[in-house]
Steps between C-alpha positions, in 0.01 A plus 500: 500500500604859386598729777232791603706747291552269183160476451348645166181704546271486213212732431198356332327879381080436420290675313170479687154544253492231243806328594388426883124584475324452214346838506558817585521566889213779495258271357471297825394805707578841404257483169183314669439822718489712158161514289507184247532746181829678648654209606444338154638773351751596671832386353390632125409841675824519712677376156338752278569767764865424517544544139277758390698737782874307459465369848658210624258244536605360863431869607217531388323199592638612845312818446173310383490339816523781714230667282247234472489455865427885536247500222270181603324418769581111519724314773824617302749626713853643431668480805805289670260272719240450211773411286679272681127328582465470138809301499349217703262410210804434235479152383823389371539234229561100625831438768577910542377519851738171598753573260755773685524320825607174288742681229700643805489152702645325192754780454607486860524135471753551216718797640321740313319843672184576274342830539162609327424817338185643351551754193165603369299791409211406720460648804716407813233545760292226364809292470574540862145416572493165305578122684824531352635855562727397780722268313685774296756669583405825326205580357590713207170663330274765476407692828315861613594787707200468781335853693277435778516123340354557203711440127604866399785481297772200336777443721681195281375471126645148337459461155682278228783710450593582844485169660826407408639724689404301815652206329790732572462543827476179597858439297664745708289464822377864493118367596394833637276709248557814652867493423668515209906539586587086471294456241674783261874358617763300374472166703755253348303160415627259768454700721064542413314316732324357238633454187263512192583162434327406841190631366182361380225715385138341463241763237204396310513775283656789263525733787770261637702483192790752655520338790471182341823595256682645708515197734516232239791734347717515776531089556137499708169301393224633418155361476195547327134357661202446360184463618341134335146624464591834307618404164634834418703487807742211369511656184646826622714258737616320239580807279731624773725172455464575123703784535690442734376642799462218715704171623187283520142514433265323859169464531427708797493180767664551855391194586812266619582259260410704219729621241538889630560297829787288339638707275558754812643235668709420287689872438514501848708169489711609226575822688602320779756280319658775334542645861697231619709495180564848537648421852657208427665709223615726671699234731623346179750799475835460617577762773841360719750155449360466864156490394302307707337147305138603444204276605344283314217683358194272405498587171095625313262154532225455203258579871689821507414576156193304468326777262674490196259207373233770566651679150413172311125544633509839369447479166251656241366146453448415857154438543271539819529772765660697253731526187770639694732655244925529591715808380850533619 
């Protein structure tokens, strides 16, 4: 077993709507208390707004909210506790609520610290609210400026283009929003606490494609889920492998056993051999004649690296649970 300090941290960075819900979070809560017509409407209005003004869209769905709580008299609130209550009605697609407590269990088992991070656009209130809010490490998303409680004004706005940069923060452990001096430094690369190639990034869509490069570029995985019973949803999945976007292409299936399950399994295993290679490297070079004889190290078993047979499952003509597709 690796010494505390030896051991490799890897961060496993989620999307949240569509990759571990299958909708989007304010349509467990937020949207019943709003009049059926508005809350039908409301992403082509907030869409149409956006562009017909040159607004960001993540702004001004933000805005939206705020508004259509103030202009209707239903059980719509925007405010920290109501949002956070909305939270508790997320459903999450099958294995999520199990799956964080298990993915760090393994990873502990083999060495291996796993954190989990959310990236997403949605609203971090409602994240914190939901059955699974307490298993990340940072919640990275949307969030408001409250007065006397109530939603007054964006504090954090996340959209596609700047969520890498928290990709970046996590690479240099700068993890605090507010500040930006780590962040903007020169931090040689062994000395990052985690190194982009200790980073997994799990999107369902093309607002994760620069996080999704950017990881995959710098010696990470990225993957691309689907949800089964939304046909459109594998295509676009399957489209981000297509150009070369994405690592792998999962049906969105926490369950353990699964293929997300073993194919994040089996990075993690991989990871952890090239650990111990990388120390056992490093004792490989001669230092002194009087260098004492080093011991034997165990060497990597097929257990240790049990996943690499996952990559054979993950083929575009595996059938089942999902035709998992492989880019390196």
């Amino acid at each position: 077993m690796m010494s505390k300090e030896k051991k490799p941290t890897v961060a496993i960075c989620y999307d949240f709507d569509g990759t571990l819900s299958p909708l989007y979070m304010q349509e467990y809560g937020f949207f019943l208390g709003l009049p059926k017509k508005e809350r039908e409407g409301f992403w082509n209005r907030s869409n149409a707004t956006a562009k017909a003004n040159g607004a960001d869209p993540i702004l001004q769905y933000m805005k939206l909210m705020v508004d259509e709580t103030k202009a209707y008299t239903g059980t719509a609130r925007a405010t920290r506790e109501a949002f956070r209550d909305y939270g508790k009605n997320v459903q999450f697609f099958k294995g999520v609520e199990k799956w964080f407590k298990r993915i760090k269990k393994y990873a502990k088992a083999k060495g291996v610290i796993v954190e989990h991070y959310i990236i997403s656009s949605g609203l971090k209130e409602m994240v914190e609210g939901t059955s699974i809010g307490k298993f990340f490490k940072q919640i990275y998303a949307c969030s408001f400026i409250y007065e006397n409680g109530i939603a007054s004004w964006p504090a954090q706005v996340v959209n596609f283009t700047t969520k890498t940069q928290y990709l970046f923060r996590i690479n240099k452990g700068e993890e605090d929003i507010s500040s930006s001096e780590v962040v903007n430094s020169f931090i040689e690369q062994e000395k990052r606490p985690v190194p982009f190639h200790n980073m997994i990034y799990i999107g369902d869509g093309e607002t994760d494609v620069p996080c999704m490069r950017v990881v995959k570029a710098q010696g990470g995985h990225s993957i691309a889920v689907y949800n089964p019973r939304k046909k459109r949803s594998k295509e676009i999945a399957e489209k981000l492998y297509a150009e070369g976007r994405v690592n792998y292409v999962i049906q969105a299936d926490y369950s353990e056993g699964r293929l997300l399950d073993r194919v994040i399994k089996s990075i993690i295993d991989k990871l952890a051999a090239q650990s111990r290679l990388d120390c056992v490297s490093l004792k490989a070079i001669p230092q002194a004649n009087n260098e004492p004889e080093m011991p034997k190290d165990k060497g990597v078993t097929c257990d240790d690296v049990q996943g690499h047979t996952e990559h054979v499952d993950a083929l575009p003509t595996s059938q089942g649970e999902s035709s998992v597709l492989k880019r390196d």
